[in-house]
Amino acid sequence: MNKPSTQQTILIYIALTIVLIVFMTPIYLIASSSVKPSPIMFQKPPAFLFSPTFEHYKDLFGMRPFGKFILNSLIVALGSTAFSLTIGSLAAYAISRIRHKRMNDVAFWILSMRMFPPIAVVVPYYIIFKTAGLLDTPLALIIVYSTANIPLTVWLMKGFFDEVPTALEEAAAVDGYGLIETFLRVTLPLAAPGLAVSAVFCFIFSWNEFLFALMLTGSEAQTATVAVMSFWSSDAVQWGRIMAGSFIILIPGVIFVLTCQRWLVRGLTMGSVK
Amino acid sequence: MNVSRTLSLAAALATGLTGAAWAEKEYEGVELKMLAIGDTSVTRLAPIVDEFTELTGAKVQIDMFPYPGLIDKIVIEASANNPSYQLMWVDSPWVGVLGESGALEDLTDLVKRDAEEIHLDDIIPIQLQENTWQGRLLAFPASGMIWHINYRKDLFEHPEEQAAFNKRYGYDLAPAKTWDQFIDIAEFFTRKAGETLAGEVLAKDFYGNAQAYSRVAGAITHDFFPIMRSFGGQYWDPQTGLCAIDREPGLKAAEVMKELAAYNPPDYLGLMWDIRTGYMERGEVAQSGYWSVRTVRLTNPDEAVLPTIGEAGYAPSPTGDGNPADTMTGALSFAINSKASDREKEAAWEFIKWGTSRDMMRRFANEGSGVSQFHKSILSDSELQKKYPYYQVLLETQERAQRRIFHPFYADVEEVFGVELNKYMAGETESAQEALTKGCTKVNTRLKVFPEEMRLRWINDVPAEIFD
């Protein structure tokens, strides 16, 4: 491949800069608004130079137990991710390996679980969890999010398992591995990029979800997304506090994605394409 | 006795609450949870609920949720037996939906029973009427809003500006009594950077007016409906129970808003409630109408820049012909879940009485809270009026205020007309008639599913018995 010319390099950098600006502007607005004094929050033209204030962060943690809400979000997101990966991987492996004429229908049926509109099941979920005494607990949200995450995991992981040659499993069987050992020690490690991709999708969905978190929680299991939006009241939208909360909410997601990044690039380019 | 307990009791004594008729720890063991939002009517109360526990024994926990979606959560919560929440925060337009669903306990008899204790005759009647549905009082006001005008008093009273205005329009510069005057004032004060305002060269553009034109959450309707009502408009046809917003008063109101758009900040199509009031709080506009819940900020240099650069004036909302007309009112209120147990209901009512009592409201007023007052004695208090000059306007305007929309389809109306009015203001719709007709057609399509008898019942604002 020829080395790009100086002009091409400049153009590439210009294009990259534009893309970077487009993607980073919302992050900049969130970050700057989170430290911008309220009276100049919507000043026109926008105030780029100002004395930053940490009042919004102080209010965020002072007026509500925001640390607890972040912890709730982490418990729910990590719990749902772990549960979905465990169940989803096993189901995907079965669908990938079992040869049966109706297996595609089973796979589609699992995917269809993700198709119904969330609003349609809010009330049934509410009644079920109320009856079971699980309302306003992280477990309720873990269960609900897993119903959406498991189908996604199944479909993502099925593609990765299809890519793993069965000859390797047969070799493992010859070496004396049972089905579970073969899965855990041979197939699953080879599909690790798929796990990373699935984990990222499951985590982000669970971390960002709002509707179920609003309807199924109270103060005990309230998640950060709902807590941040609770600064939207009837007489005002307290943008400073919302921005401060939003900035904090961004951090765990970024850390999680960066942690998985090692496997992510490879995972996004394989598995779904044969 | 620890320090916090001592302070709590001292605070209770200071507000005269120990004089209430609670038996010692009468509700010991009762746990109340309140489904609420982070509104000033709640945030000021949440940190001091231990005082209520000290008095009654009942524990109260206030959970705050976002305003969008809260009504759905209330409806779902009220659909289950043995509810998690016994107390609900309610915005007064919700009483129609919640009243029809049977979600809220009727407070009429409780209010009648405790009329003396709650100083019923001191509460502005419209604030109670705001919370009624079909003759039943379903919620009790915790913050009573009124729509009124804030303006830059320092500009209105500036001699050069007064002379220039009189020369241009032929009458004296003063808070507008009619919408025509309001438009004149908005036009007069709209100036470009470099022009002079009150003897000073403007560093940036200055605007005559700031109103909400955003379709988000129906924000534009909050500005449109007060104007429509001031022209004598009604939401519903009394013969059919169908939409009547597309009639003459509605058209006039839409035209007023369209004409005012030119004198608003350039981002007017996206202006929502507090973003709009922000312009006034920063002193960047000459006048702006809004609910009274944020007016207190105009008196506080920590919350608004205006107090440091000028002085705010307060006036009733203009009317179509300049004669006094009904102003829009609203109430942010507390209610009781109808599915709560009898003991919980009694304790919840005690909490409502405590949290909305005249003493508590006076305490909030002294603290500078944004809670909008609804007791005549507080609004007419001369000391408080000195501190909060807008109290006088609130007192006067509420005398003949008219309640907001209280129909079960109120959310549809806000949503539909939010979009249609915004499109008209943006020039996407040719005329006001087209915009309003489209809006009414959409609303009527949904309403016509229901029998006329039911529609007529919904629009019939039966006063609760407490007004007898």
Short mmCIF file of N, CA, C and O in Angstrom, two decimals, chain A residues 37-45 63-64 68-69 119 121-127 130-131 135-136 210-223 225-241, chain B residues 33 37-40 43 61-70 72-73 76-85 89 91 145 204 207 216-217 267 271-275 278-279 282 284 290 293-294 297 301-305 332 370:
data_model
loop_
_atom_site.label_atom_id
_atom_site.label_comp_id
_atom_site.label_asym_id
_atom_site.label_seq_id
_atom_site.Cartn_x
_atom_site.Cartn_y
_atom_site.Cartn_z
N PRO A 37 -21.95 28.18 35.96
CA PRO A 37 -22.93 28.74 36.91
C PRO A 37 -24.33 28.86 36.26
O PRO A 37 -24.43 29.21 35.08
N SER A 38 -25.36 28.57 37.03
CA SER A 38 -26.73 28.56 36.49
C SER A 38 -27.13 29.83 35.74
O SER A 38 -27.72 29.74 34.66
N PRO A 39 -26.84 31.03 36.28
CA PRO A 39 -27.32 32.22 35.58
C PRO A 39 -26.80 32.36 34.15
O PRO A 39 -27.41 33.05 33.34
N ILE A 40 -25.66 31.75 33.83
CA ILE A 40 -25.13 31.90 32.46
C ILE A 40 -25.25 30.60 31.66
O ILE A 40 -24.66 30.47 30.60
N MET A 41 -26.03 29.67 32.18
CA MET A 41 -26.14 28.36 31.54
C MET A 41 -26.58 28.46 30.08
O MET A 41 -26.07 27.77 29.21
N PHE A 42 -27.56 29.32 29.81
CA PHE A 42 -28.08 29.42 28.45
C PHE A 42 -27.82 30.78 27.83
O PHE A 42 -28.54 31.23 26.96
N GLN A 43 -26.79 31.41 28.30
CA GLN A 43 -26.44 32.73 27.79
C GLN A 43 -26.12 32.65 26.30
O GLN A 43 -25.55 31.68 25.82
N LYS A 44 -26.54 33.68 25.56
CA LYS A 44 -26.25 33.76 24.13
C LYS A 44 -25.39 34.99 23.86
O LYS A 44 -25.76 36.09 24.27
N PRO A 45 -24.28 34.85 23.19
CA PRO A 45 -23.65 33.59 22.78
C PRO A 45 -23.16 32.81 24.00
O PRO A 45 -22.95 33.41 25.07
N MET A 63 -28.25 16.77 47.58
CA MET A 63 -29.72 16.75 47.60
C MET A 63 -30.29 15.34 47.46
O MET A 63 -31.42 15.08 47.84
N ARG A 64 -29.55 14.46 46.86
CA ARG A 64 -29.99 13.07 46.68
C ARG A 64 -28.80 12.15 46.98
O ARG A 64 -27.66 12.55 46.77
N LYS A 68 -25.37 6.25 45.91
CA LYS A 68 -26.14 5.00 46.03
C LYS A 68 -26.80 4.65 44.70
O LYS A 68 -26.86 3.49 44.31
N PHE A 69 -27.28 5.68 43.99
CA PHE A 69 -27.95 5.42 42.72
C PHE A 69 -26.96 4.92 41.66
O PHE A 69 -27.29 4.07 40.84
N ILE A 119 -43.18 -0.75 26.77
CA ILE A 119 -44.31 -0.14 27.46
C ILE A 119 -45.46 -1.13 27.64
O ILE A 119 -46.23 -1.04 28.60
N VAL A 121 -45.30 -4.17 28.47
CA VAL A 121 -45.11 -5.15 29.55
C VAL A 121 -44.81 -4.51 30.91
O VAL A 121 -44.57 -5.20 31.88
N VAL A 122 -44.85 -3.19 30.94
CA VAL A 122 -44.53 -2.51 32.20
C VAL A 122 -45.50 -2.90 33.32
O VAL A 122 -45.09 -3.27 34.42
N VAL A 123 -46.79 -2.82 33.00
CA VAL A 123 -47.80 -3.12 34.04
C VAL A 123 -47.73 -4.58 34.49
O VAL A 123 -47.68 -4.85 35.71
N PRO A 124 -47.69 -5.54 33.54
CA PRO A 124 -47.53 -6.93 34.00
C PRO A 124 -46.29 -7.14 34.86
O PRO A 124 -46.35 -7.81 35.90
N TYR A 125 -45.19 -6.56 34.43
CA TYR A 125 -43.96 -6.68 35.25
C TYR A 125 -44.19 -6.10 36.64
O TYR A 125 -43.78 -6.66 37.65
N TYR A 126 -44.84 -4.94 36.68
CA TYR A 126 -45.08 -4.27 37.95
C TYR A 126 -45.87 -5.18 38.89
O TYR A 126 -45.51 -5.36 40.05
N ILE A 127 -46.93 -5.77 38.33
CA ILE A 127 -47.79 -6.63 39.16
C ILE A 127 -47.02 -7.88 39.61
O ILE A 127 -47.11 -8.30 40.77
N LYS A 130 -44.48 -6.86 42.21
CA LYS A 130 -45.19 -6.44 43.42
C LYS A 130 -45.62 -7.69 44.21
O LYS A 130 -45.43 -7.77 45.42
N THR A 131 -46.19 -8.64 43.47
CA THR A 131 -46.67 -9.87 44.12
C THR A 131 -45.51 -10.66 44.71
O THR A 131 -45.62 -11.24 45.80
N LEU A 135 -40.43 -5.62 44.02
CA LEU A 135 -40.48 -4.24 43.55
C LEU A 135 -39.45 -3.40 44.30
O LEU A 135 -39.23 -3.60 45.49
N ASP A 136 -38.83 -2.49 43.59
CA ASP A 136 -37.82 -1.61 44.17
C ASP A 136 -36.60 -2.39 44.68
O ASP A 136 -36.03 -2.07 45.71
N PHE A 210 -34.21 3.39 30.96
CA PHE A 210 -34.92 4.38 31.78
C PHE A 210 -36.33 3.94 32.19
O PHE A 210 -36.70 4.02 33.36
N LEU A 211 -37.11 3.44 31.21
CA LEU A 211 -38.53 3.20 31.46
C LEU A 211 -38.77 2.21 32.61
O LEU A 211 -39.50 2.52 33.56
N PHE A 212 -38.16 1.03 32.52
CA PHE A 212 -38.37 0.04 33.58
C PHE A 212 -37.80 0.52 34.91
O PHE A 212 -38.37 0.28 35.97
N ALA A 213 -36.66 1.20 34.81
CA ALA A 213 -36.05 1.72 36.04
C ALA A 213 -36.96 2.73 36.72
O ALA A 213 -37.04 2.79 37.94
N LEU A 214 -37.67 3.51 35.90
CA LEU A 214 -38.60 4.49 36.46
C LEU A 214 -39.80 3.80 37.11
O LEU A 214 -40.21 4.15 38.21
N MET A 215 -40.34 2.82 36.40
CA MET A 215 -41.59 2.22 36.85
C MET A 215 -41.42 1.18 37.96
O MET A 215 -42.32 0.98 38.76
N LEU A 216 -40.28 0.51 37.98
CA LEU A 216 -40.15 -0.62 38.90
C LEU A 216 -39.31 -0.33 40.14
O LEU A 216 -39.06 -1.22 40.95
N THR A 217 -38.85 0.91 40.26
CA THR A 217 -38.01 1.21 41.44
C THR A 217 -38.58 2.36 42.25
O THR A 217 -39.37 3.17 41.75
N GLY A 218 -38.15 2.40 43.49
CA GLY A 218 -38.44 3.55 44.35
C GLY A 218 -37.10 4.12 44.75
O GLY A 218 -36.16 4.09 43.95
N SER A 219 -36.98 4.53 46.00
CA SER A 219 -35.71 5.14 46.40
C SER A 219 -34.62 4.10 46.66
O SER A 219 -33.44 4.41 46.63
N GLU A 220 -35.01 2.84 46.91
CA GLU A 220 -34.01 1.83 47.26
C GLU A 220 -33.18 1.39 46.06
O GLU A 220 -31.97 1.25 46.14
N ALA A 221 -33.86 1.13 44.95
CA ALA A 221 -33.15 0.58 43.79
C ALA A 221 -33.09 1.56 42.63
O ALA A 221 -32.75 1.17 41.52
N GLN A 222 -33.42 2.81 42.90
CA GLN A 222 -33.42 3.80 41.82
C GLN A 222 -32.04 3.85 41.15
O GLN A 222 -31.02 3.84 41.84
N THR A 223 -32.05 3.88 39.84
CA THR A 223 -30.77 3.90 39.12
C THR A 223 -30.38 5.35 38.79
O THR A 223 -31.19 6.27 38.90
N THR A 225 -29.81 6.85 35.98
CA THR A 225 -30.51 7.52 34.88
C THR A 225 -31.81 8.17 35.37
O THR A 225 -32.12 9.30 34.99
N VAL A 226 -32.53 7.46 36.20
CA VAL A 226 -33.78 8.01 36.74
C VAL A 226 -33.46 9.15 37.72
O VAL A 226 -34.12 10.19 37.69
N ALA A 227 -32.44 8.94 38.52
CA ALA A 227 -32.07 9.97 39.51
C ALA A 227 -31.67 11.27 38.82
O ALA A 227 -32.05 12.36 39.27
N VAL A 228 -30.94 11.17 37.73
CA VAL A 228 -30.52 12.38 37.01
C VAL A 228 -31.75 13.09 36.45
O VAL A 228 -31.89 14.31 36.59
N MET A 229 -32.65 12.32 35.87
CA MET A 229 -33.84 12.93 35.27
C MET A 229 -34.78 13.50 36.33
O MET A 229 -35.66 14.29 36.01
N SER A 230 -34.62 13.07 37.57
CA SER A 230 -35.52 13.59 38.61
C SER A 230 -35.23 15.07 38.90
O SER A 230 -35.97 15.70 39.65
N PHE A 231 -34.18 15.59 38.29
CA PHE A 231 -33.96 17.04 38.42
C PHE A 231 -34.78 17.80 37.37
O PHE A 231 -34.63 18.99 37.22
N TRP A 232 -35.59 17.08 36.64
CA TRP A 232 -36.58 17.69 35.74
C TRP A 232 -37.87 17.76 36.55
O TRP A 232 -38.56 16.77 36.73
N SER A 233 -38.18 18.93 37.04
CA SER A 233 -39.39 19.05 37.86
C SER A 233 -40.44 19.82 37.08
O SER A 233 -40.28 20.08 35.89
N SER A 234 -41.52 20.17 37.76
CA SER A 234 -42.63 20.81 37.05
C SER A 234 -42.31 22.26 36.69
O SER A 234 -42.79 22.78 35.70
N ASP A 235 -41.51 22.91 37.49
CA ASP A 235 -41.26 24.33 37.27
C ASP A 235 -39.91 24.62 36.64
O ASP A 235 -39.65 25.74 36.23
N ALA A 236 -39.07 23.62 36.58
CA ALA A 236 -37.74 23.87 36.03
C ALA A 236 -37.03 22.58 35.68
O ALA A 236 -37.30 21.53 36.26
N VAL A 237 -36.17 22.69 34.70
CA VAL A 237 -35.26 21.59 34.42
C VAL A 237 -33.90 22.07 34.93
O VAL A 237 -33.35 23.03 34.41
N GLN A 238 -33.43 21.40 35.96
CA GLN A 238 -32.19 21.88 36.59
C GLN A 238 -31.00 21.33 35.81
O GLN A 238 -30.40 20.31 36.17
N TRP A 239 -30.71 22.05 34.74
CA TRP A 239 -29.74 21.54 33.76
C TRP A 239 -28.36 21.33 34.36
O TRP A 239 -27.67 20.38 33.99
N GLY A 240 -27.94 22.20 35.24
CA GLY A 240 -26.61 22.07 35.82
C GLY A 240 -26.44 20.73 36.52
O GLY A 240 -25.46 20.02 36.32
N ARG A 241 -27.45 20.38 37.33
CA ARG A 241 -27.38 19.12 38.06
C ARG A 241 -27.52 17.94 37.11
O ARG A 241 -26.87 16.90 37.28
N LYS B 33 -44.89 6.49 52.32
CA LYS B 33 -43.95 6.82 51.23
C LYS B 33 -44.67 7.74 50.26
O LYS B 33 -45.85 7.55 49.97
N ILE B 37 -41.85 14.49 42.85
CA ILE B 37 -40.81 14.97 41.96
C ILE B 37 -39.89 15.92 42.74
O ILE B 37 -40.19 16.24 43.89
N GLY B 38 -38.83 16.35 42.09
CA GLY B 38 -37.90 17.25 42.76
C GLY B 38 -38.33 18.69 42.64
O GLY B 38 -37.55 19.56 42.28
N ASP B 39 -39.59 18.94 42.92
CA ASP B 39 -40.16 20.28 42.82
C ASP B 39 -39.93 21.01 44.14
O ASP B 39 -39.78 20.39 45.18
N THR B 40 -39.93 22.34 44.09
CA THR B 40 -39.67 23.08 45.32
C THR B 40 -40.71 22.79 46.40
O THR B 40 -40.41 22.88 47.57
N THR B 43 -38.93 19.56 47.66
CA THR B 43 -37.53 19.58 48.11
C THR B 43 -37.35 20.35 49.42
O THR B 43 -36.43 20.07 50.18
N GLN B 61 -41.14 8.87 53.97
CA GLN B 61 -40.02 8.85 53.03
C GLN B 61 -40.51 9.43 51.71
O GLN B 61 -41.54 9.03 51.19
N ILE B 62 -39.77 10.41 51.20
CA ILE B 62 -40.17 11.04 49.93
C ILE B 62 -39.23 10.58 48.82
O ILE B 62 -38.02 10.82 48.89
N ASP B 63 -39.78 9.90 47.84
CA ASP B 63 -38.99 9.46 46.68
C ASP B 63 -39.24 10.42 45.53
O ASP B 63 -40.39 10.67 45.16
N MET B 64 -38.16 10.92 44.97
CA MET B 64 -38.32 11.90 43.88
C MET B 64 -38.01 11.28 42.53
O MET B 64 -36.98 10.65 42.36
N PHE B 65 -38.91 11.52 41.61
CA PHE B 65 -38.80 10.98 40.26
C PHE B 65 -38.90 12.12 39.25
O PHE B 65 -39.34 13.21 39.57
N PRO B 66 -38.55 11.84 38.00
CA PRO B 66 -38.67 12.89 36.97
C PRO B 66 -40.13 13.23 36.72
O PRO B 66 -41.01 12.38 36.83
N TYR B 67 -40.36 14.48 36.36
CA TYR B 67 -41.73 14.91 36.02
C TYR B 67 -42.30 14.11 34.85
O TYR B 67 -43.42 13.60 34.94
N PRO B 68 -41.51 13.98 33.74
CA PRO B 68 -42.06 13.16 32.65
C PRO B 68 -42.17 11.70 33.11
O PRO B 68 -41.20 11.12 33.58
N GLY B 69 -43.31 11.15 32.99
CA GLY B 69 -43.50 9.74 33.36
C GLY B 69 -44.07 9.55 34.75
O GLY B 69 -44.50 8.45 35.11
N LEU B 70 -44.09 10.62 35.56
CA LEU B 70 -44.56 10.45 36.93
C LEU B 70 -46.05 10.08 36.98
O LEU B 70 -46.46 9.22 37.76
N ASP B 72 -47.71 8.39 34.87
CA ASP B 72 -47.87 6.97 34.52
C ASP B 72 -47.52 6.09 35.72
O ASP B 72 -48.16 5.08 35.98
N LYS B 73 -46.50 6.51 36.44
CA LYS B 73 -46.10 5.74 37.62
C LYS B 73 -47.19 5.80 38.69
O LYS B 73 -47.46 4.82 39.37
N ILE B 76 -50.01 3.45 37.60
CA ILE B 76 -49.64 2.05 37.82
C ILE B 76 -49.66 1.74 39.32
O ILE B 76 -50.17 0.71 39.75
N GLU B 77 -49.11 2.65 40.09
CA GLU B 77 -49.05 2.45 41.54
C GLU B 77 -50.46 2.31 42.12
O GLU B 77 -50.71 1.48 42.99
N ALA B 78 -51.36 3.14 41.61
CA ALA B 78 -52.73 3.12 42.15
C ALA B 78 -53.53 1.93 41.64
O ALA B 78 -54.67 1.72 42.08
N SER B 79 -52.96 1.18 40.73
CA SER B 79 -53.69 0.02 40.20
C SER B 79 -53.47 -1.21 41.08
O SER B 79 -54.15 -2.22 40.93
N ALA B 80 -52.51 -1.14 41.99
CA ALA B 80 -52.20 -2.31 42.81
C ALA B 80 -52.74 -2.17 44.22
O ALA B 80 -52.71 -1.07 44.79
N ASN B 81 -53.22 -3.28 44.75
CA ASN B 81 -53.62 -3.26 46.16
C ASN B 81 -52.35 -3.24 47.01
O ASN B 81 -51.26 -3.55 46.53
N ASN B 82 -52.52 -2.89 48.27
CA ASN B 82 -51.37 -2.81 49.16
C ASN B 82 -50.25 -1.97 48.53
O ASN B 82 -49.14 -2.46 48.29
N PRO B 83 -50.53 -0.72 48.22
CA PRO B 83 -49.59 0.08 47.42
C PRO B 83 -48.28 0.39 48.16
O PRO B 83 -48.23 0.41 49.38
N SER B 84 -47.25 0.65 47.36
CA SER B 84 -45.96 1.04 47.94
C SER B 84 -45.98 2.49 48.37
O SER B 84 -45.23 2.90 49.25
N TYR B 85 -46.79 3.29 47.69
CA TYR B 85 -46.84 4.73 47.98
C TYR B 85 -48.24 5.11 48.45
O TYR B 85 -49.23 4.82 47.79
N TRP B 89 -47.54 13.16 44.80
CA TRP B 89 -47.43 14.55 44.36
C TRP B 89 -48.21 14.65 43.05
O TRP B 89 -48.04 13.80 42.16
N ASP B 91 -49.77 17.20 39.86
CA ASP B 91 -49.92 18.47 39.15
C ASP B 91 -51.41 18.60 38.84
O ASP B 91 -52.04 17.64 38.37
N MET B 145 -49.97 28.10 41.93
CA MET B 145 -49.35 28.93 40.89
C MET B 145 -50.37 29.89 40.25
O MET B 145 -51.56 29.60 40.20
N LYS B 204 -24.70 43.56 23.63
CA LYS B 204 -25.30 42.49 22.82
C LYS B 204 -26.79 42.77 22.63
O LYS B 204 -27.34 43.67 23.27
N TYR B 207 -33.85 41.87 23.95
CA TYR B 207 -35.14 41.41 23.40
C TYR B 207 -36.32 41.97 24.20
O TYR B 207 -36.22 42.15 25.41
N VAL B 216 -41.65 20.78 22.92
CA VAL B 216 -41.28 19.74 23.90
C VAL B 216 -42.15 19.87 25.14
O VAL B 216 -42.26 20.95 25.72
N ALA B 217 -42.76 18.76 25.51
CA ALA B 217 -43.65 18.71 26.68
C ALA B 217 -44.77 19.75 26.59
O ALA B 217 -45.29 20.21 27.60
N ASP B 267 -33.60 31.94 19.56
CA ASP B 267 -33.84 30.51 19.80
C ASP B 267 -35.24 30.26 20.36
O ASP B 267 -35.50 29.25 21.00
N LEU B 271 -37.45 27.45 23.11
CA LEU B 271 -37.53 27.90 24.51
C LEU B 271 -38.56 27.11 25.29
O LEU B 271 -39.71 27.00 24.89
N MET B 272 -38.09 26.55 26.39
CA MET B 272 -39.01 25.89 27.32
C MET B 272 -39.14 26.76 28.56
O MET B 272 -38.69 27.88 28.59
N TRP B 273 -39.72 26.18 29.58
CA TRP B 273 -40.09 26.97 30.75
C TRP B 273 -38.95 27.78 31.36
O TRP B 273 -38.93 28.99 31.31
N ASP B 274 -37.99 27.03 31.95
CA ASP B 274 -36.98 27.76 32.70
C ASP B 274 -35.91 28.37 31.81
O ASP B 274 -35.23 29.29 32.23
N ILE B 275 -35.78 27.89 30.58
CA ILE B 275 -34.79 28.51 29.68
C ILE B 275 -35.31 29.90 29.34
O ILE B 275 -34.57 30.87 29.28
N GLY B 278 -34.98 32.16 32.22
CA GLY B 278 -33.56 32.49 32.36
C GLY B 278 -33.23 33.83 31.72
O GLY B 278 -32.40 34.58 32.23
N TYR B 279 -33.89 34.13 30.60
CA TYR B 279 -33.65 35.41 29.93
C TYR B 279 -34.02 36.58 30.85
O TYR B 279 -33.33 37.59 30.90
N ARG B 282 -31.58 36.83 33.77
CA ARG B 282 -30.31 37.46 33.41
C ARG B 282 -30.51 38.91 32.97
O ARG B 282 -29.56 39.58 32.57
N GLU B 284 -32.05 40.01 30.28
CA GLU B 284 -31.80 40.17 28.84
C GLU B 284 -33.06 40.44 28.04
O GLU B 284 -33.01 40.53 26.81
N TYR B 290 -44.94 34.10 33.08
CA TYR B 290 -44.65 32.72 33.51
C TYR B 290 -45.44 32.41 34.77
O TYR B 290 -46.03 33.28 35.41
N VAL B 293 -44.14 30.16 40.24
CA VAL B 293 -43.22 29.34 41.04
C VAL B 293 -41.76 29.78 40.93
O VAL B 293 -40.96 29.50 41.81
N ARG B 294 -41.41 30.43 39.84
CA ARG B 294 -40.00 30.84 39.69
C ARG B 294 -39.79 32.33 39.96
O ARG B 294 -38.66 32.80 39.93
N ARG B 297 -37.09 33.85 42.29
CA ARG B 297 -35.68 33.95 41.87
C ARG B 297 -35.31 35.38 41.48
O ARG B 297 -34.16 35.77 41.61
N PRO B 301 -30.26 37.50 44.40
CA PRO B 301 -29.04 37.64 43.58
C PRO B 301 -28.27 36.33 43.42
O PRO B 301 -27.47 36.21 42.50
N ASP B 302 -28.49 35.36 44.31
CA ASP B 302 -27.79 34.08 44.17
C ASP B 302 -28.36 33.24 43.02
O ASP B 302 -27.70 32.35 42.50
N GLU B 303 -29.61 33.50 42.67
CA GLU B 303 -30.26 32.68 41.66
C GLU B 303 -30.44 33.40 40.33
O GLU B 303 -30.64 32.76 39.30
N ALA B 304 -30.43 34.70 40.35
CA ALA B 304 -30.63 35.46 39.12
C ALA B 304 -29.71 36.67 39.10
O ALA B 304 -29.38 37.24 40.14
N VAL B 305 -29.32 37.06 37.90
CA VAL B 305 -28.44 38.22 37.75
C VAL B 305 -29.25 39.51 37.83
O VAL B 305 -28.74 40.54 38.24
N LEU B 332 -49.70 22.77 42.46
CA LEU B 332 -48.86 21.59 42.67
C LEU B 332 -49.26 21.06 44.03
O LEU B 332 -49.15 21.78 45.03
N GLY B 370 -39.17 28.79 46.66
CA GLY B 370 -39.94 29.04 45.45
C GLY B 370 -41.37 28.57 45.53
O GLY B 370 -42.11 28.68 44.57
#
